[in-house]
Each structure stands twice: as structure tokens, then as C-alpha cells.
PDB file of C-alpha atoms in Angstrom:
ATOM      1  CA  MET A1222     161.091  95.006  54.071  1.00  0.00           C
ATOM      2  CA  SER A1223     159.163  96.415  57.044  1.00  0.00           C
ATOM      3  CA  THR A1224     159.838  94.886  60.421  1.00  0.00           C
ATOM      4  CA  GLU A1225     157.254  94.380  63.144  1.00  0.00           C
ATOM      5  CA  PRO A1226     158.656  97.295  65.241  1.00  0.00           C
ATOM      6  CA  ASP A1227     158.351  99.489  62.127  1.00  0.00           C
ATOM      7  CA  ARG A1228     154.722  98.493  61.696  1.00  0.00           C
ATOM      8  CA  ARG A1229     153.987  99.155  65.359  1.00  0.00           C
ATOM      9  CA  ARG A1230     155.655 102.553  65.102  1.00  0.00           C
ATOM     10  CA  ARG A1231     153.542 103.501  62.083  1.00  0.00           C
ATOM     11  CA  ARG A1232     150.375 102.457  63.913  1.00  0.00           C
ATOM     12  CA  ALA A1233     151.429 104.588  66.883  1.00  0.00           C
ATOM     13  CA  ASP A1234     151.698 107.597  64.557  1.00  0.00           C
ATOM     14  CA  VAL A1235     148.028 107.330  63.607  1.00  0.00           C
ATOM     15  CA  VAL A1236     145.239 108.648  65.802  1.00  0.00           C
ATOM     16  CA  GLY A1237     143.151 105.595  66.680  1.00  0.00           C
ATOM     17  CA  ILE A1238     140.026 106.529  64.754  1.00  0.00           C
ATOM     18  CA  LEU A1239     142.036 106.800  61.513  1.00  0.00           C
ATOM     19  CA  GLU A1240     143.377 103.242  61.684  1.00  0.00           C
ATOM     20  CA  PRO A1241     141.748 101.288  58.811  1.00  0.00           C
ATOM     21  CA  ASN A1242     139.272  98.536  59.587  1.00  0.00           C
ATOM     22  CA  PRO A1243     140.704  95.260  58.240  1.00  0.00           C
ATOM     23  CA  TYR A1244     137.186  93.865  57.687  1.00  0.00           C
ATOM     24  CA  PRO A1245     135.143  96.733  56.205  1.00  0.00           C
ATOM     25  CA  LEU A1246     132.526  94.589  54.481  1.00  0.00           C
ATOM     26  CA  VAL A1247     131.876  92.702  57.704  1.00  0.00           C
ATOM     27  CA  ALA A1248     131.254  96.008  59.488  1.00  0.00           C
ATOM     28  CA  ILE A1249     128.844  97.130  56.763  1.00  0.00           C
ATOM     29  CA  THR A1250     127.012  93.796  56.741  1.00  0.00           C
ATOM     30  CA  VAL A1251     126.607  93.752  60.520  1.00  0.00           C
ATOM     31  CA  ALA A1252     125.292  97.317  60.491  1.00  0.00           C
ATOM     32  CA  VAL A1253     122.740  96.715  57.737  1.00  0.00           C
ATOM     33  CA  ALA A1254     121.525  93.463  59.296  1.00  0.00           C
ATOM     34  CA  THR A1255     121.206  95.067  62.736  1.00  0.00           C
ATOM     35  CA  VAL A1256     119.265  98.048  61.418  1.00  0.00           C
ATOM     36  CA  ILE A1257     116.851  95.748  59.571  1.00  0.00           C
ATOM     37  CA  VAL A1258     116.334  93.496  62.586  1.00  0.00           C
ATOM     38  CA  LEU A1259     115.846  96.392  64.992  1.00  0.00           C
ATOM     39  CA  ALA A1260     113.389  98.073  62.637  1.00  0.00           C
ATOM     40  CA  VAL A1261     111.342  94.889  62.239  1.00  0.00           C
ATOM     41  CA  VAL A1262     111.352  94.274  66.001  1.00  0.00           C
ATOM     42  CA  GLY A1263     110.200  97.842  66.555  1.00  0.00           C
ATOM     43  CA  PHE A1264     106.976  97.218  64.640  1.00  0.00           C
ATOM     44  CA  PHE A1265     105.981  94.514  67.140  1.00  0.00           C
ATOM     45  CA  LEU A1266     106.926  96.072  70.476  1.00  0.00           C
ATOM     46  CA  GLY A1267     103.778  98.105  71.013  1.00  0.00           C
ATOM     47  CA  THR A1268     103.326  98.703  74.741  1.00  0.00           C
ATOM     48  CA  VAL A1269     105.064  95.488  75.816  1.00  0.00           C
ATOM     49  CA  ASP A1270     107.107  97.238  78.495  1.00  0.00           C
ATOM     50  CA  ILE A1271     104.649  99.866  79.690  1.00  0.00           C
ATOM     51  CA  GLY A1272     104.803  98.337  83.176  1.00  0.00           C
ATOM     52  CA  LEU A1273     108.569  98.756  83.256  1.00  0.00           C
ATOM     53  CA  ALA A1274     108.230 102.300  81.921  1.00  0.00           C
ATOM     54  CA  LYS A1275     105.824 103.161  84.766  1.00  0.00           C
ATOM     55  CA  ALA A1276     108.171 101.592  87.310  1.00  0.00           C
ATOM     56  CA  PHE A1277     111.099 103.664  86.052  1.00  0.00           C
ATOM     57  CA  ASN A1278     108.969 106.803  85.953  1.00  0.00           C
ATOM     58  CA  SER A1279     107.947 106.317  89.585  1.00  0.00           C
ATOM     59  CA  LEU A1280     111.584 107.175  90.428  1.00  0.00           C
ATOM     60  CA  HIS A1281     111.234 110.624  88.857  1.00  0.00           C
ATOM     61  CA  VAL A1282     111.100 112.533  92.142  1.00  0.00           C
ATOM     62  CA  GLY A1283     113.303 115.050  93.940  1.00  0.00           C
ATOM     63  CA  ALA A1284     116.958 115.382  92.991  1.00  0.00           C
ATOM     64  CA  LEU A1285     116.955 112.243  90.842  1.00  0.00           C
ATOM     65  CA  GLY A1286     114.109 113.567  88.734  1.00  0.00           C
ATOM     66  CA  ALA A1287     115.886 116.907  88.321  1.00  0.00           C
ATOM     67  CA  VAL A1288     119.090 115.181  87.207  1.00  0.00           C
ATOM     68  CA  THR A1289     117.406 112.906  84.661  1.00  0.00           C
ATOM     69  CA  THR A1290     115.500 115.830  83.173  1.00  0.00           C
ATOM     70  CA  ALA A1291     118.706 117.877  82.969  1.00  0.00           C
ATOM     71  CA  VAL A1292     120.493 115.017  81.210  1.00  0.00           C
ATOM     72  CA  TYR A1293     117.660 114.794  78.694  1.00  0.00           C
ATOM     73  CA  HIS A1294     117.919 118.499  77.897  1.00  0.00           C
ATOM     74  CA  VAL A1295     121.729 118.641  77.825  1.00  0.00           C
ATOM     75  CA  ILE A1296     121.977 116.098  75.005  1.00  0.00           C
ATOM     76  CA  SER A1297     118.950 117.221  73.057  1.00  0.00           C
ATOM     77  CA  PRO A1298     119.858 117.730  69.378  1.00  0.00           C
ATOM     78  CA  VAL A1299     121.080 121.354  69.458  1.00  0.00           C
ATOM     79  CA  PRO A1300     123.278 121.010  72.584  1.00  0.00           C
ATOM     80  CA  ALA A1301     124.493 117.611  71.365  1.00  0.00           C
ATOM     81  CA  ILE A1302     125.640 119.095  68.062  1.00  0.00           C
ATOM     82  CA  ALA A1303     127.387 121.919  69.929  1.00  0.00           C
ATOM     83  CA  ILE A1304     129.135 119.440  72.247  1.00  0.00           C
ATOM     84  CA  THR A1305     130.297 117.414  69.245  1.00  0.00           C
ATOM     85  CA  PHE A1306     131.734 120.503  67.549  1.00  0.00           C
ATOM     86  CA  VAL A1307     133.581 121.539  70.710  1.00  0.00           C
ATOM     87  CA  VAL A1308     135.115 118.094  71.250  1.00  0.00           C
ATOM     88  CA  ALA A1309     136.003 117.820  67.555  1.00  0.00           C
ATOM     89  CA  GLY A1310     137.738 121.191  67.843  1.00  0.00           C
ATOM     90  CA  ILE A1311     139.759 119.972  70.808  1.00  0.00           C
ATOM     91  CA  ILE A1312     140.750 116.840  68.882  1.00  0.00           C
ATOM     92  CA  TRP A1313     141.841 118.995  65.929  1.00  0.00           C
ATOM     93  CA  TRP A1314     143.909 121.201  68.223  1.00  0.00           C
ATOM     94  CA  ARG A1315     145.558 118.312  70.084  1.00  0.00           C
ATOM     95  CA  ALA A1316     146.256 116.185  66.980  1.00  0.00           C
ATOM     96  CA  ARG A1317     147.232 119.154  64.805  1.00  0.00           C
ATOM     97  CA  ASP A1318     145.274 117.404  62.077  1.00  0.00           C
ATOM     98  CA  LEU A1319     141.721 117.961  60.872  1.00  0.00           C
ATOM     99  CA  ARG A1320     141.201 114.326  59.860  1.00  0.00           C
ATOM    100  CA  PRO A1321     140.707 112.730  63.300  1.00  0.00           C
ATOM    101  CA  ALA A1322     138.371 115.573  64.274  1.00  0.00           C
ATOM    102  CA  LEU A1323     136.229 114.986  61.195  1.00  0.00           C
ATOM    103  CA  GLY A1324     136.478 111.227  61.686  1.00  0.00           C
ATOM    104  CA  PHE A1325     135.107 111.690  65.189  1.00  0.00           C
ATOM    105  CA  GLY A1326     132.292 114.049  64.218  1.00  0.00           C
ATOM    106  CA  MET A1327     131.185 112.279  61.063  1.00  0.00           C
ATOM    107  CA  THR A1328     131.215 108.853  62.704  1.00  0.00           C
ATOM    108  CA  ILE A1329     128.750 110.215  65.252  1.00  0.00           C
ATOM    109  CA  ALA A1330     126.619 111.906  62.597  1.00  0.00           C
ATOM    110  CA  ILE A1331     126.426 108.910  60.246  1.00  0.00           C
ATOM    111  CA  THR A1332     125.516 106.660  63.179  1.00  0.00           C
ATOM    112  CA  TRP A1333     123.000 109.055  64.726  1.00  0.00           C
ATOM    113  CA  LEU A1334     121.063 110.684  61.872  1.00  0.00           C
ATOM    114  CA  PRO A1335     119.718 107.513  60.169  1.00  0.00           C
ATOM    115  CA  SER A1336     118.066 106.535  63.455  1.00  0.00           C
ATOM    116  CA  ALA A1337     115.683 109.462  62.964  1.00  0.00           C
ATOM    117  CA  VAL A1338     114.606 107.965  59.633  1.00  0.00           C
ATOM    118  CA  VAL A1339     113.905 104.570  61.201  1.00  0.00           C
ATOM    119  CA  LYS A1340     112.078 106.339  64.034  1.00  0.00           C
ATOM    120  CA  GLU A1341     109.617 107.798  61.507  1.00  0.00           C
ATOM    121  CA  ILE A1342     109.257 104.499  59.641  1.00  0.00           C
ATOM    122  CA  VAL A1343     108.570 102.391  62.737  1.00  0.00           C
ATOM    123  CA  HIS A1344     106.551 105.190  64.360  1.00  0.00           C
ATOM    124  CA  ARG A1345     106.311 103.592  67.781  1.00  0.00           C
ATOM    125  CA  ALA A1346     104.452 105.885  70.158  1.00  0.00           C
ATOM    126  CA  ARG A1347     106.136 107.071  73.320  1.00  0.00           C
ATOM    127  CA  PRO A1348     104.727 105.943  76.707  1.00  0.00           C
ATOM    128  CA  ASP A1349     101.216 107.308  77.245  1.00  0.00           C
ATOM    129  CA  VAL A1350     101.543 110.250  79.643  1.00  0.00           C
ATOM    130  CA  ALA A1351      98.053 109.496  80.992  1.00  0.00           C
ATOM    131  CA  LEU A1352      99.403 106.243  82.438  1.00  0.00           C
ATOM    132  CA  LEU A1353     102.541 107.675  84.045  1.00  0.00           C
ATOM    133  CA  PRO A1354     102.882 108.782  87.674  1.00  0.00           C
ATOM    134  CA  HIS A1355     105.221 111.683  86.756  1.00  0.00           C
ATOM    135  CA  PRO A1356     104.600 112.505  83.087  1.00  0.00           C
ATOM    136  CA  PHE A1357     107.126 114.481  81.078  1.00  0.00           C
ATOM    137  CA  PRO A1358     105.779 117.079  78.605  1.00  0.00           C
ATOM    138  CA  VAL A1359     104.505 115.295  75.504  1.00  0.00           C
ATOM    139  CA  GLN A1360     107.186 114.871  72.834  1.00  0.00           C
ATOM    140  CA  PRO A1361     105.894 115.282  69.264  1.00  0.00           C
ATOM    141  CA  ASP A1362     107.980 112.627  67.511  1.00  0.00           C
ATOM    142  CA  PRO A1363     107.909 108.819  67.795  1.00  0.00           C
ATOM    143  CA  GLY A1364     110.170 107.129  70.328  1.00  0.00           C
ATOM    144  CA  TYR A1365     111.925 104.150  68.720  1.00  0.00           C
ATOM    145  CA  PRO A1366     114.880 104.258  68.676  1.00  0.00           C
ATOM    146  CA  SER A1367     115.935 106.898  71.181  1.00  0.00           C
ATOM    147  CA  GLY A1368     118.005 109.563  69.458  1.00  0.00           C
ATOM    148  CA  HIS A1369     119.519 110.655  72.777  1.00  0.00           C
ATOM    149  CA  THR A1370     120.772 107.145  73.480  1.00  0.00           C
ATOM    150  CA  VAL A1371     122.065 106.569  69.954  1.00  0.00           C
ATOM    151  CA  TYR A1372     123.936 109.859  70.175  1.00  0.00           C
ATOM    152  CA  ILE A1373     125.663 109.250  73.507  1.00  0.00           C
ATOM    153  CA  THR A1374     126.625 105.698  72.554  1.00  0.00           C
ATOM    154  CA  ALA A1375     128.053 106.819  69.204  1.00  0.00           C
ATOM    155  CA  PHE A1376     129.853 109.695  70.937  1.00  0.00           C
ATOM    156  CA  VAL A1377     131.483 107.344  73.436  1.00  0.00           C
ATOM    157  CA  ILE A1378     132.514 104.823  70.775  1.00  0.00           C
ATOM    158  CA  ALA A1379     134.039 107.508  68.554  1.00  0.00           C
ATOM    159  CA  LEU A1380     135.896 109.133  71.459  1.00  0.00           C
ATOM    160  CA  VAL A1381     137.278 105.782  72.635  1.00  0.00           C
ATOM    161  CA  TRP A1382     138.618 105.214  69.119  1.00  0.00           C
ATOM    162  CA  VAL A1383     140.244 108.653  69.077  1.00  0.00           C
ATOM    163  CA  VAL A1384     142.149 108.043  72.317  1.00  0.00           C
ATOM    164  CA  ARG A1385     142.832 104.369  71.644  1.00  0.00           C
ATOM    165  CA  GLU A1386     146.625 104.817  71.561  1.00  0.00           C
ATOM    166  CA  THR A1387     146.788 107.084  74.620  1.00  0.00           C
ATOM    167  CA  ARG A1388     146.809 106.752  78.381  1.00  0.00           C
ATOM    168  CA  TRP A1389     143.221 108.038  78.402  1.00  0.00           C
ATOM    169  CA  HIS A1390     141.815 104.997  76.623  1.00  0.00           C
ATOM    170  CA  GLN A1391     140.750 103.036  79.697  1.00  0.00           C
ATOM    171  CA  VAL A1392     139.380 106.170  81.375  1.00  0.00           C
ATOM    172  CA  ALA A1393     137.319 106.962  78.282  1.00  0.00           C
ATOM    173  CA  ARG A1394     135.926 103.433  78.220  1.00  0.00           C
ATOM    174  CA  VAL A1395     134.883 103.449  81.874  1.00  0.00           C
ATOM    175  CA  VAL A1396     133.472 106.985  81.894  1.00  0.00           C
ATOM    176  CA  GLY A1397     131.803 106.310  78.555  1.00  0.00           C
ATOM    177  CA  VAL A1398     129.980 103.235  79.838  1.00  0.00           C
ATOM    178  CA  VAL A1399     128.806 105.240  82.853  1.00  0.00           C
ATOM    179  CA  ALA A1400     127.553 108.014  80.526  1.00  0.00           C
ATOM    180  CA  ILE A1401     125.601 105.525  78.415  1.00  0.00           C
ATOM    181  CA  VAL A1402     124.005 103.984  81.512  1.00  0.00           C
ATOM    182  CA  VAL A1403     123.115 107.456  82.846  1.00  0.00           C
ATOM    183  CA  VAL A1404     121.399 108.401  79.590  1.00  0.00           C
ATOM    184  CA  PHE A1405     119.602 105.039  79.400  1.00  0.00           C
ATOM    185  CA  LEU A1406     118.274 105.537  82.933  1.00  0.00           C
ATOM    186  CA  SER A1407     117.457 109.202  82.323  1.00  0.00           C
ATOM    187  CA  VAL A1408     115.263 108.671  79.275  1.00  0.00           C
ATOM    188  CA  SER A1409     113.618 105.696  81.004  1.00  0.00           C
ATOM    189  CA  ILE A1410     112.985 107.515  84.303  1.00  0.00           C
ATOM    190  CA  ASP A1411     111.660 110.568  82.455  1.00  0.00           C
ATOM    191  CA  ALA A1412     109.582 108.014  80.494  1.00  0.00           C
ATOM    192  CA  VAL A1413     110.144 109.942  77.286  1.00  0.00           C
ATOM    193  CA  HIS A1414     111.086 106.524  75.919  1.00  0.00           C
ATOM    194  CA  TYR A1415     110.253 102.948  76.727  1.00  0.00           C
ATOM    195  CA  PRO A1416     113.273 101.086  78.152  1.00  0.00           C
ATOM    196  CA  THR A1417     113.244  98.944  75.009  1.00  0.00           C
ATOM    197  CA  ASP A1418     113.616 102.117  72.903  1.00  0.00           C
ATOM    198  CA  ALA A1419     116.824 102.953  74.766  1.00  0.00           C
ATOM    199  CA  ALA A1420     118.163  99.375  74.752  1.00  0.00           C
ATOM    200  CA  ALA A1421     117.634  99.084  70.994  1.00  0.00           C
ATOM    201  CA  SER A1422     119.447 102.395  70.558  1.00  0.00           C
ATOM    202  CA  ILE A1423     122.566 101.107  72.301  1.00  0.00           C
ATOM    203  CA  LEU A1424     122.579  98.054  70.048  1.00  0.00           C
ATOM    204  CA  TRP A1425     122.055 100.323  67.029  1.00  0.00           C
ATOM    205  CA  ALA A1426     125.083 102.477  67.806  1.00  0.00           C
ATOM    206  CA  ILE A1427     127.351  99.543  68.669  1.00  0.00           C
ATOM    207  CA  ALA A1428     126.539  97.918  65.314  1.00  0.00           C
ATOM    208  CA  VAL A1429     126.354 101.007  63.097  1.00  0.00           C
ATOM    209  CA  ALA A1430     129.286 103.092  64.383  1.00  0.00           C
ATOM    210  CA  PRO A1431     131.999 100.781  62.946  1.00  0.00           C
ATOM    211  CA  ALA A1432     130.304 100.906  59.544  1.00  0.00           C
ATOM    212  CA  ALA A1433     129.899 104.678  59.782  1.00  0.00           C
ATOM    213  CA  ARG A1434     133.628 104.979  60.482  1.00  0.00           C
ATOM    214  CA  VAL A1435     134.446 102.737  57.503  1.00  0.00           C
ATOM    215  CA  VAL A1436     132.223 104.743  55.156  1.00  0.00           C
ATOM    216  CA  TRP A1437     133.661 108.105  56.165  1.00  0.00           C
ATOM    217  CA  VAL A1438     137.243 107.486  57.285  1.00  0.00           C
ATOM    218  CA  ASP A1439     138.277 104.536  55.113  1.00  0.00           C
ATOM    219  CA  TRP A1440     136.243 105.211  51.967  1.00  0.00           C
ATOM    220  CA  ALA A1441     135.248 108.884  51.738  1.00  0.00           C
ATOM    221  CA  MET A1442     138.166 110.797  53.275  1.00  0.00           C
ATOM    222  CA  PRO A1443     140.890 109.367  50.997  1.00  0.00           C
ATOM    223  CA  ARG A1444     138.877 110.654  48.019  1.00  0.00           C
ATOM    224  CA  ILE A1445     138.748 114.220  49.354  1.00  0.00           C
ATOM    225  CA  PRO A1446     142.015 115.958  48.393  1.00  0.00           C
ATOM    226  CA  PHE A1447     142.551 117.995  51.566  1.00  0.00           C
ATOM    227  CA  LEU A1448     141.701 114.995  53.794  1.00  0.00           C
ATOM    228  CA  ARG A1449     144.076 112.508  52.207  1.00  0.00           C
ATOM    229  CA  PRO A1450     146.883 111.180  54.434  1.00  0.00           C
ATOM    230  CA  ARG A1451     150.007 113.266  54.227  1.00  0.00           C
ATOM    231  CA  ASP A1452     153.469 113.296  55.765  1.00  0.00           C
ATOM    232  CA  GLY A1453     153.563 114.759  59.236  1.00  0.00           C
ATOM    233  CA  ALA A1454     149.808 114.574  59.797  1.00  0.00           C
ATOM    234  CA  ALA A1455     147.862 112.601  62.343  1.00  0.00           C
ATOM    235  CA  VAL A1456     150.173 113.387  65.241  1.00  0.00           C
ATOM    236  CA  PRO A1457     149.050 111.081  68.043  1.00  0.00           C
ATOM    237  CA  LEU A1458     147.159 112.396  71.038  1.00  0.00           C
ATOM    238  CA  ARG A1459     149.450 110.345  73.260  1.00  0.00           C
ATOM    239  CA  ALA A1460     150.820 112.215  76.247  1.00  0.00           C
ATOM    240  CA  HIS A1461     154.562 111.986  76.881  1.00  0.00           C
ATOM    241  CA  ARG A1462     155.391 109.264  79.350  1.00  0.00           C
TER     242      ARG A1462
END
């Protein structure tokens, strides 16, 4: 019979993002309920926070404005996908196992991509550039939720899971929270999104990412022959202490 040290040792041999969720149906239920609630709320927001959007946009001057615009461009869809591939490649190299790399990338994708569908359904307009003190070039798509903010939040959550059993876990959490705040402020100061767009996006990712991980890592991967657990795989990313 397995002892508690044996169980702890087995958990230590699994990269954090591969550790099964003990409550998968709860994760799915929370995600579905959150998406429905956020979508319904989106239909009623209108221009409720246009005043706050203008106040944020008034900060878009000098070096701060340059930084927020750069942040917006750096995690636009094409660069964001490239960043995800690079980090997934590093995870694959460090873990010597493709599964945590795909768990990382697919958790982000399954969390991020559906937000674009809800964005088209809700179709909330972005802040009116005619009302802004420092308008950003008009963006052609609706604004709710913010894809940039969903992406960075999902990225941070997935990365924190990957390094959960390593000395980098706390660093990833702190730096990740800072990154999310920076993106929230950037899209709000650029006024490419209402602040409520960005806030809803953080809630979206926090609720949907666990379900995305369950769907891909716990349910899909074991059914794909070359992604099934195997002896000697999932070497931890833990550094020697």
C-alpha cells in the first residue's frame, strides 16, 4: 500500500500543470456559469464607465503613453502566439517532455479563443475616440472582453501551474500579478477598452483557465496515444537545491 511519502514523491515527479484536478466538474461548472454571467452583464454595460475611460486616457502622455502603447502591441495576437510558442518550447526543453508544454499552450488557447466569440456576440463598442483626450487608432472589432487581458491572465495562470513545484513559483506569481496589472492599465490608458472590459477579462481567465486545463490535460491528452503518461516522462522543472 502506498505511503504518504510515496504519494508526495509521485506528485513531485509531475510538472505542476499535469497534476489532475480533483474536482473537474466543479471547474467546468464555474467556467460555464462565469461565461454566461459575464456575457449577460456585457449586454448592459453600454458606456457606463466612459468617464473612467477618459480619466485613464488623460494619462496617455510622454513616456507612460509610449509604454502602454508598446505593451498593447507586444501582446497583440501574432506576437502573443509567438511568445506562447517560445515559452512552450522552453518548457518542453526543461521538462524533457512534450506534455507540460502542450498543457501550457493549450490551456492558454482554450481560455483565450472563446473570448473572441463572446466579444462578437456581445458586440460592445470600444470607447468613442471622439470623446477621448488622446485617442488611439480606431480598432475594428468590439471591445468586451479584452483579448489582450484574457491572454495575459491565462498566460500567467498556466505558467504558475507549470512551475508550481519549483523555487520559481512565488516569483512567477508576483511577476505575473504585476504583468496583469500592467496590461489592465495599458489597455485602459490607451482607451482601446473600457476598464470594465479589462476587469471582466481577468475574471474570465481566472474562471475559465482551470476548466480549459481539465478539458485538455485531464480529458483530452490521455486519449491521444503519444501524449499518454509514460515511465520517465514529466521530469520536474525543479532546480537542484
